[in-house]
Amino acid sequence: HRVPARVTVLGPAEVAATGAASVADVLEDRSAVFLKRYGPDGLASFSLRGSGASHTLVLLDGHRISDPQLGQLDPTLLPAVLLERAEVVHGPGSAVYGTDAVGGVVALRTPAADRTTLRVQAGSGAFGEQSAGGLLAGPVTGVPLVATFAADTWRSQGDYLYVDSPAFDPEPRTNGVTRARENTDVRRGALFGRLALDTESRHAGSVAVLLTDAERGLFDFAAAQEARQSDRAARLWADHTVRLGRARVVSGAAIQWASLRYQNLRIGVDSDGRTRLASLQSRVELTQAVAGGFWTGTVGGQVGTGTADHPNLTEEAHETATAVFAQVVADHGWALATGSLRYDRTAAASADSAGAVQALSPRLGLRLQPTPWRGLRLKASAGRAFRTPTFNDRFWAPGGNPALRPERGWTAEAGRSLDATPGPARLAAEATAFTSRLADQIVWRFGQFADGSYWAPVNVGRVRTTGWEVSASARL
C-alpha cells in the first residue's frame, strides 16, 4: 500500500467468501477489528488497538456516518450486500480525516459496477433466522449512466436456550432453570441506489442513497420482555471528480437523517432521538513526476454541521465544524515518505460551552525497502489524533458537561511486512508495534451533586496504550 501504516484491505472476493449477513460480521471474520457485541443479535461497536467505540471513525464512500449524539456506529445495521470493499487503517487518522480517528479508520465502499451485474442470495437458519438480498447493476439505455440497485432483509427470533441460574430450581441435580430467551427478535432491511456517469470525458461523478430500518428487542435478565429499540436512517451523498492535466479536483457532499427510539415499559421510558449530519468537502490533488519516482500533493477543506433532538438533550445540541488540510506523498520506489497536516475547529451553539474546540493534527510516515527484493518492507509513522466530545457528553440532562476538553494524544508505530511467492505458494506476514498517549480522556462517573446523584462525564487524565499486531497468511 502507498501509505506507511498498517492497512487491511478486503475486496469483493474476501467479502463474498465470508457469507456474512452484515458489515459487522465481515470485518469481525476477516480483519483485526475487535467487535464489542452486546448479545448475539444485539448492539455492536468497533474497537481498534484497545480504544473505545467513539475512537474509531467509520466512513461510507468517504463520508462520515457515525451518530453525532453517541459518537459511534452499530455496524450490524449495514448489510453485507452493500459492501464492495473495506479498508481498515490502524492507528491515528486525524491528520487526514479529523475527529474520532484515534484508534483507526474503517472505510467502507459500496458497489459501483461498470457492467451488467446480478447477484442474488438467500438463507435460513436456526431460531427463526431468514435472509434475502440482491444487487442489480448495468448501463441505462440511451443515457451515459450506470445504475446500481441493491436490497436486503434479515430477521431472527433469537430465542436461544440459556440457564437462568438465579431462578428457583426444585431439582438439586441442575444449576438453575433452562429457559428460552424472550424479546430477542431482530428485523432489519436496507435499500441502496446509485447513478454514476459512464463517460470517457474528464468528468466523473455519482449520486447515491441508502435507507436502513431496524427494530430489535433488547434482552435483559431483569426486564426480559420490556426494552425495545428501533433505528432508522436515510443517507444521501454525491461525488464529482474532474481531471485537469496532472491535477484532479475531487468534491463531495453528504447529508444523513437518523432516528433512534428506545422503549422500556417497565420503567416508563419511551424516547425518540433524531440527529442530522451534513457536510461539504473538496480537495485538489497534483501529481508530478521526478527522477526515480513521483510526488503527489493534496490540499483541501471541509465544512459540516450536526444537530440532535432528544428529550434528554438541551436545546443547544448543535455544532458546526470546519477544517483545512494538506498532504505530500513522495514515492521513489524503494522509499516512500508522507507528511500530513490538518486544522479543525468545532463550535457548539451553547452559551455554556467553553469556546470552540481547535485541533492541529500532524502526521509523518516512512516506508523503506531495505533490499533489492521487493517482498520485505519496513514502516514507521507518528501522528497526533483527537476526539471532540459528543452531544451526549456535552448536553445530556442531567449530567452533560459543556466545558469538557477534547481528548488529544500521540501515537507512534513501527513494523515490517513480508510478501513472498515461492513457486505456486504465497506467504505474507506483518508485525507492528505501537504506543499511544491520550490526554483528557472522557469517562462517565457516578457522583453526588447539589441537585441529586447521576452519571456525568469528566476529563480524567492520561491513558497509555502499548501493543503488538501480528498477522500471517499462506495461500496455495
C-alpha positions as MATLAB code, in Angstrom:
seq = 'HRVPARVTVLGPAEVAATGAASVADVLEDRSAVFLKRYGPDGLASFSLRGSGASHTLVLLDGHRISDPQLGQLDPTLLPAVLLERAEVVHGPGSAVYGTDAVGGVVALRTPAADRTTLRVQAGSGAFGEQSAGGLLAGPVTGVPLVATFAADTWRSQGDYLYVDSPAFDPEPRTNGVTRARENTDVRRGALFGRLALDTESRHAGSVAVLLTDAERGLFDFAAAQEARQSDRAARLWADHTVRLGRARVVSGAAIQWASLRYQNLRIGVDSDGRTRLASLQSRVELTQAVAGGFWTGTVGGQVGTGTADHPNLTEEAHETATAVFAQVVADHGWALATGSLRYDRTAAASADSAGAVQALSPRLGLRLQPTPWRGLRLKASAGRAFRTPTFNDRFWAPGGNPALRPERGWTAEAGRSLDATPGPARLAAEATAFTSRLADQIVWRFGQFADGSYWAPVNVGRVRTTGWEVSASARL';
ca = [
       0.000    0.000    0.000;
       1.125    3.559   -0.674;
       0.962    4.525    2.990;
       3.465    3.763    5.770;
       0.812    2.303    8.049;
      -0.859   -0.980    8.749;
      -3.836   -1.339    6.384;
      -6.177   -4.294    5.928;
      -7.977   -4.383    2.565;
     -10.953   -6.642    1.850;
     -12.006   -6.829   -1.787;
     -15.137   -8.306   -3.356;
     -13.755  -11.860   -3.216;
     -12.929  -11.652    0.509;
     -16.317  -10.114    1.310;
     -18.197  -12.804   -0.650;
     -16.150  -15.613    0.913;
     -17.391  -14.766    4.409;
     -21.041  -15.462    3.598;
     -21.794  -12.854    6.250;
     -25.105  -11.076    6.729;
     -23.773   -7.723    7.953;
     -20.737   -5.473    7.684;
     -20.028   -6.271   11.326;
     -19.732   -9.987   10.546;
     -17.443   -9.371    7.548;
     -14.940   -7.276    9.476;
     -15.053   -9.498   12.536;
     -14.269  -12.538   10.383;
     -11.575  -11.104    8.106;
      -9.848   -8.203    9.866;
      -8.213   -7.230   13.152;
     -11.163   -5.047   14.134;
     -12.474   -6.105   17.541;
     -16.265   -6.106   17.656;
     -17.847   -5.432   21.030;
     -21.176   -7.271   20.977;
     -23.997   -6.881   23.472;
     -25.736  -10.197   22.857;
     -25.647  -12.459   19.768;
     -28.070  -10.254   17.813;
     -27.790   -7.088   19.885;
     -25.893   -3.841   19.549;
     -22.270   -3.877   18.416;
     -19.424   -1.364   18.059;
     -15.911   -1.248   16.626;
     -12.681   -1.131   18.606;
      -9.133   -0.796   17.282;
      -5.944   -1.026   19.347;
      -7.818   -1.113   22.633;
      -9.653    2.143   22.006;
     -13.351    2.814   22.578;
     -16.150    2.771   20.020;
     -16.096    6.563   19.671;
     -12.358    6.413   18.825;
     -12.953    4.536   15.546;
     -14.036    6.649   12.580;
     -16.403    4.969   10.094;
     -16.634    6.298    6.531;
     -19.070    5.296    3.797;
     -17.730    6.177    0.339;
     -15.527    8.761    2.050;
     -18.309   10.371    4.117;
     -18.643   10.269    7.899;
     -21.703    8.271    9.095;
     -21.209    7.854   12.868;
     -24.048    9.164   15.060;
     -23.104   12.659   16.365;
     -25.095   12.108   19.564;
     -23.475    8.791   20.511;
     -20.194    9.195   18.629;
     -20.304    5.688   17.187;
     -21.996    3.387   14.663;
     -23.671   -0.012   15.015;
     -22.236   -1.979   12.024;
     -24.829   -4.757   12.384;
     -27.334   -2.346   10.780;
     -25.371   -2.290    7.488;
     -25.976   -5.424    5.346;
     -23.039   -7.112    3.671;
     -24.723   -6.926    0.247;
     -23.936   -3.197    0.270;
     -20.220   -3.785    0.813;
     -17.938   -3.961   -2.210;
     -14.694   -3.154   -0.438;
     -13.466   -2.362    3.074;
     -10.221   -0.783    4.235;
      -9.158   -0.775    7.873;
      -6.436    1.755    8.666;
      -4.819    1.031   12.030;
      -3.659    3.963   14.110;
      -4.481    7.677   14.208;
      -6.056    9.247   11.132;
      -6.942   12.726   12.396;
      -4.275   14.314   10.183;
      -6.387   13.265    7.194;
      -9.946   12.748    8.494;
     -10.268   14.873   11.640;
     -12.055   13.982   14.885;
     -12.681   10.417   16.162;
      -9.859    8.764   14.176;
      -7.857    7.929   17.317;
      -7.716    4.126   17.217;
      -8.191    3.798   13.481;
     -10.435    4.293   10.460;
     -12.897    1.867    8.853;
     -13.557    2.951    5.257;
     -16.471    1.164    3.546;
     -17.105    1.241   -0.192;
     -20.480    0.477   -1.792;
     -20.830   -1.383   -5.118;
     -20.073    0.638   -8.254;
     -20.383   -1.850  -11.113;
     -19.315   -0.764  -14.618;
     -21.089   -3.606  -16.402;
     -24.303   -5.596  -16.131;
     -24.203   -7.482  -12.825;
     -26.765   -9.596  -10.997;
     -26.314  -11.131   -7.537;
     -28.979  -12.924   -5.518;
     -28.642  -14.559   -2.119;
     -30.977  -16.108    0.428;
     -30.567  -18.017    3.651;
     -32.326  -19.719    6.512;
     -31.085  -20.839    9.890;
     -31.927  -21.852   13.419;
     -34.012  -19.755   15.829;
     -36.113  -18.214   13.056;
     -33.272  -16.725   11.012;
     -34.239  -15.765    7.441;
     -32.454  -13.533    4.943;
     -32.734  -12.446    1.330;
     -30.934   -9.862   -0.760;
     -29.689   -8.973   -4.168;
     -27.914   -6.472   -6.381;
     -28.648   -5.408   -9.973;
     -26.387   -3.053  -11.925;
     -25.992   -2.055  -15.547;
     -25.933    0.778  -18.094;
     -29.070    2.864  -18.615;
     -30.267    2.723  -22.208;
     -29.997    5.994  -24.084;
     -28.013    7.951  -21.489;
     -24.373    7.733  -20.295;
     -25.318    6.422  -16.846;
     -24.755    3.218  -14.895;
     -27.448    2.342  -12.346;
     -26.945    0.152   -9.278;
     -29.758   -1.076   -7.057;
     -29.492   -3.345   -4.000;
     -31.948   -4.554   -1.367;
     -31.563   -6.712    1.734;
     -33.745   -8.058    4.526;
     -32.782  -10.139    7.565;
     -34.697  -11.339   10.613;
     -34.228  -13.684   13.551;
     -36.209  -14.711   16.623;
     -33.046  -15.240   18.649;
     -34.852  -17.391   21.237;
     -31.729  -19.306   22.329;
     -31.843  -21.527   25.396;
     -29.958  -20.373   28.468;
     -29.625  -21.408   32.105;
     -31.297  -18.973   34.485;
     -29.030  -19.625   37.476;
     -30.712  -17.264   39.983;
     -34.146  -18.835   39.389;
     -35.545  -21.216   41.993;
     -34.945  -24.801   40.938;
     -36.562  -27.664   42.896;
     -34.231  -30.171   41.222;
     -30.889  -30.215   43.094;
     -29.199  -32.036   40.231;
     -29.263  -28.961   37.989;
     -27.916  -25.474   38.486;
     -30.748  -23.096   37.605;
     -33.674  -23.319   35.191;
     -33.303  -23.649   31.409;
     -35.334  -21.009   29.584;
     -35.716  -19.641   26.078;
     -34.670  -16.042   25.665;
     -37.605  -13.694   25.201;
     -37.809  -10.312   23.481;
     -34.756  -11.125   21.350;
     -36.254  -10.795   17.871;
     -34.379   -8.713   15.290;
     -35.594   -7.318   11.991;
     -33.635   -5.120    9.609;
     -33.869   -4.026    5.997;
     -31.982   -1.795    3.591;
     -32.376   -0.222    0.136;
     -29.500    1.214   -1.873;
     -29.389    3.024   -5.205;
     -26.686    4.780   -7.219;
     -26.458    6.612  -10.557;
     -22.943    7.091  -11.918;
     -21.642    8.837  -15.035;
     -20.447    6.389  -17.685;
     -18.406    8.620  -19.945;
     -14.917    8.867  -21.392;
     -14.679   12.598  -20.631;
     -12.576   14.141  -17.897;
     -15.602   14.319  -15.595;
     -16.818   11.505  -13.332;
     -19.461   11.570  -10.655;
     -22.239    9.745   -8.885;
     -25.195   10.249   -6.571;
     -26.305    7.560   -4.105;
     -28.949    6.963   -1.458;
     -29.107    4.400    1.355;
     -32.167    3.709    3.523;
     -31.943    1.436    6.581;
     -34.629    0.354    9.030;
     -34.187   -1.966   12.020;
     -36.079   -2.993   15.127;
     -34.986   -5.331   17.892;
     -35.754   -6.490   21.362;
     -33.092   -5.802   23.981;
     -32.840   -8.900   26.124;
     -32.182   -8.289   29.784;
     -32.361  -10.741   32.676;
     -34.169   -8.191   34.835;
     -36.622   -6.964   32.178;
     -36.679   -9.700   29.547;
     -39.883   -8.540   27.827;
     -39.730   -4.781   28.260;
     -36.977   -2.970   26.310;
     -37.035   -2.430   22.534;
     -35.081   -0.250   20.126;
     -35.697    0.890   16.549;
     -33.086    2.509   14.286;
     -33.879    4.311   11.044;
     -31.553    6.283    8.797;
     -31.574    7.932    5.376;
     -28.247    8.848    3.762;
     -27.795   10.797    0.536;
     -24.399   11.669   -0.940;
     -22.881   12.839   -4.204;
     -19.303   12.964   -5.514;
     -17.681   14.599   -8.533;
     -14.156   14.337   -9.966;
     -12.658   16.405  -12.763;
      -9.189   15.907  -14.251;
      -7.184   18.966  -15.280;
      -3.907   17.724  -16.728;
      -1.773   16.406  -13.855;
      -4.289   17.733  -11.314;
      -7.518   16.230  -10.070;
     -10.306   18.065   -8.224;
     -12.494   15.842   -6.017;
     -15.632   17.230   -4.378;
     -18.377   15.630   -2.337;
     -21.463   16.404   -0.288;
     -23.488   14.259    2.098;
     -26.495   14.521    4.382;
     -27.750   11.999    6.916;
     -31.009   11.817    8.856;
     -31.254    9.235   11.638;
     -33.639    8.373   14.457;
     -33.289    6.060   17.440;
     -36.300    5.142   19.589;
     -35.869    3.350   22.907;
     -38.831    1.878   24.805;
     -38.882    0.237   28.233;
     -42.376   -0.154   29.622;
     -41.121   -1.414   32.975;
     -39.505    1.908   33.852;
     -41.888    4.026   31.791;
     -39.384    5.228   29.160;
     -40.328    5.961   25.551;
     -37.784    8.338   23.990;
     -37.192    9.176   20.352;
     -33.926   10.870   19.397;
     -33.241   12.392   15.985;
     -29.925   13.526   14.508;
     -28.778   15.165   11.302;
     -25.370   15.434    9.669;
     -24.445   17.491    6.626;
     -21.001   18.002    5.099;
     -19.307   19.505    2.066;
     -15.695   18.756    1.165;
     -13.303   19.392   -1.692;
      -9.629   18.711   -2.405;
      -7.126   19.255   -5.191;
      -4.532   16.560   -5.978;
      -1.468   17.293   -8.115;
       0.989   14.600   -9.212;
       4.447   15.493  -10.538;
       6.962   13.012  -11.893;
      10.514   13.397  -10.583;
      13.710   11.437  -11.103;
      13.103    7.885   -9.979;
       9.516    8.407   -8.826;
       6.757   10.941   -8.372;
       5.354   13.370   -5.803;
       1.680   13.928   -5.023;
       0.414   16.979   -3.182;
      -3.114   17.413   -1.827;
      -4.827   20.454   -0.325;
      -8.459   20.768    0.635;
     -11.128   21.891    3.027;
     -14.287   20.653    4.689;
     -17.313   22.211    6.386;
     -20.056   20.379    8.237;
     -22.888   20.716   10.705;
     -24.580   18.359   13.154;
     -27.776   18.590   15.199;
     -29.565   16.351   17.683;
     -33.077   16.442   19.140;
     -33.749   14.197   22.152;
     -35.916   14.518   25.296;
     -32.768   14.322   27.453;
     -30.734   16.843   25.483;
     -30.800   20.594   25.964;
     -31.880   22.676   23.003;
     -28.274   23.716   22.305;
     -27.389   20.329   20.745;
     -25.965   21.846   17.583;
     -22.438   22.304   16.259;
     -20.563   23.434   13.162;
     -17.159   22.188   12.065;
     -14.610   23.488    9.570;
     -11.248   22.096    8.530;
      -8.352   22.653    6.131;
      -5.704   20.046    5.358;
      -2.638   19.322    3.254;
      -0.664   16.190    2.418;
       2.519   15.367    0.491;
       3.495   11.869   -0.702;
       6.987   11.304   -2.141;
       7.273    7.874   -3.772;
      10.647    6.754   -5.118;
      10.021    3.009   -5.211;
      12.473    1.876   -2.557;
      11.419    4.738   -0.249;
       8.085    6.436    0.368;
       7.587    9.395    2.702;
       4.342   11.087    3.693;
       3.559   14.249    5.596;
       0.035   15.374    6.591;
      -1.287   18.349    8.495;
      -4.881   19.241    9.339;
      -6.505   22.055   11.314;
     -10.019   21.520   12.744;
     -12.346   23.934   14.500;
     -15.642   22.824   16.057;
     -18.068   25.282   17.673;
     -21.127   24.285   19.698;
     -24.171   26.585   19.810;
     -24.338   26.798   23.607;
     -23.775   29.699   25.964;
     -22.232   27.259   28.471;
     -19.670   25.750   26.086;
     -16.050   26.644   26.752;
     -15.442   28.246   23.366;
     -14.645   26.489   20.121;
     -12.571   23.315   20.036;
      -9.460   23.686   17.908;
      -7.015   20.953   16.967;
      -3.837   20.777   14.876;
      -3.051   17.218   13.749;
       0.311   16.468   12.092;
       1.493   13.046   10.919;
       4.766   11.815    9.373;
       5.426    8.410    7.882;
       8.217    6.480    6.154;
       8.234    3.187    4.259;
      11.533    1.631    3.171;
      12.569   -1.281    1.009;
      15.972   -2.111    2.540;
      16.944   -4.771   -0.026;
      16.522   -5.090   -3.813;
      13.919   -7.750   -3.093;
      10.530   -6.023   -3.012;
       8.947   -8.548   -0.668;
      10.448   -7.018    2.511;
       9.391   -3.561    3.690;
       9.858   -1.519    6.852;
       7.286    1.023    8.061;
       7.266    3.715   10.725;
       4.991    6.660   11.489;
       3.983    9.082   14.212;
       0.958   11.324   14.448;
      -1.442   13.243   16.618;
      -5.153   12.461   16.978;
      -8.106   13.947   18.810;
     -11.780   13.409   19.584;
     -14.300   16.150   20.309;
     -16.958   15.424   22.972;
     -20.240   14.001   21.656;
     -23.645   15.631   22.059;
     -24.374   13.245   24.938;
     -21.097   14.218   26.615;
     -21.922   17.930   26.500;
     -25.704   18.259   26.531;
     -27.227   15.232   28.307;
     -29.622   16.251   31.083;
     -28.785   15.669   33.814;
     -25.021   15.244   33.741;
     -23.847   16.803   30.478;
     -20.703   18.897   30.756;
     -20.428   21.686   28.115;
     -16.945   22.580   29.432;
     -15.361   19.212   28.534;
     -11.990   19.364   26.836;
     -11.371   17.253   23.725;
      -9.293   14.105   24.005;
      -5.843   14.546   22.439;
      -2.904   12.206   22.034;
       0.132   10.982   20.121;
       0.740    7.584   18.561;
       3.970    6.107   17.192;
       4.374    2.763   15.457;
       6.947    0.722   13.601;
       6.779   -2.596   11.806;
       7.789   -4.723    8.886;
       5.932   -6.729    6.271;
       6.929   -9.751    4.215;
       5.280  -10.821    0.973;
       6.863  -13.800   -0.797;
       5.774  -16.073   -3.649;
       7.928  -19.218   -3.578;
       6.682  -21.252   -6.537;
       2.889  -21.685   -6.567;
       2.502  -20.527   -2.962;
       2.142  -17.056   -1.498;
       3.295  -16.206    2.002;
       2.535  -12.924    3.728;
       3.248  -11.702    7.241;
       3.274   -8.386    9.051;
       4.191   -7.283   12.573;
       3.613   -3.833   14.045;
       4.464   -2.404   17.465;
       2.626    0.719   18.608;
       2.322    3.007   21.592;
      -0.067    5.892   22.259;
      -0.536    8.603   24.887;
      -4.014   10.077   25.237;
      -4.722   13.081   27.476;
      -8.060   14.289   28.894;
      -9.889   11.034   28.226;
     -13.642   11.423   28.787;
     -15.197    8.980   31.265;
     -18.710    8.964   32.729;
     -18.631    8.775   36.540;
     -21.370    8.429   39.140;
     -21.337   11.147   41.761;
     -23.206   13.249   44.297;
     -24.173   16.690   43.072;
     -26.137   19.585   44.535;
     -29.247   18.633   42.572;
     -29.001   14.855   43.059;
     -26.991   11.783   42.114;
     -26.375   10.894   38.487;
     -23.713    9.967   35.957;
     -21.640   12.790   34.486;
     -18.651   12.908   32.073;
     -15.272   14.226   33.213;
     -11.756   14.524   31.785;
      -9.791   12.041   33.902;
      -6.172   12.496   32.842;
      -3.800   10.405   30.736;
      -4.095    6.942   29.196;
      -1.164    4.930   27.825;
      -1.671    2.065   25.370;
       1.092   -0.228   24.091;
       0.697   -3.320   21.966;
       1.610   -5.565   19.057;
      -0.309   -6.519   15.927;
       0.858   -9.672   14.139;
      -0.711  -11.356   11.125;
       0.356  -14.150    8.777;
      -1.234  -15.992    5.877;
      -0.341  -18.659    3.345;
      -2.119  -19.475    0.086;
      -1.510  -22.349   -2.281;
];
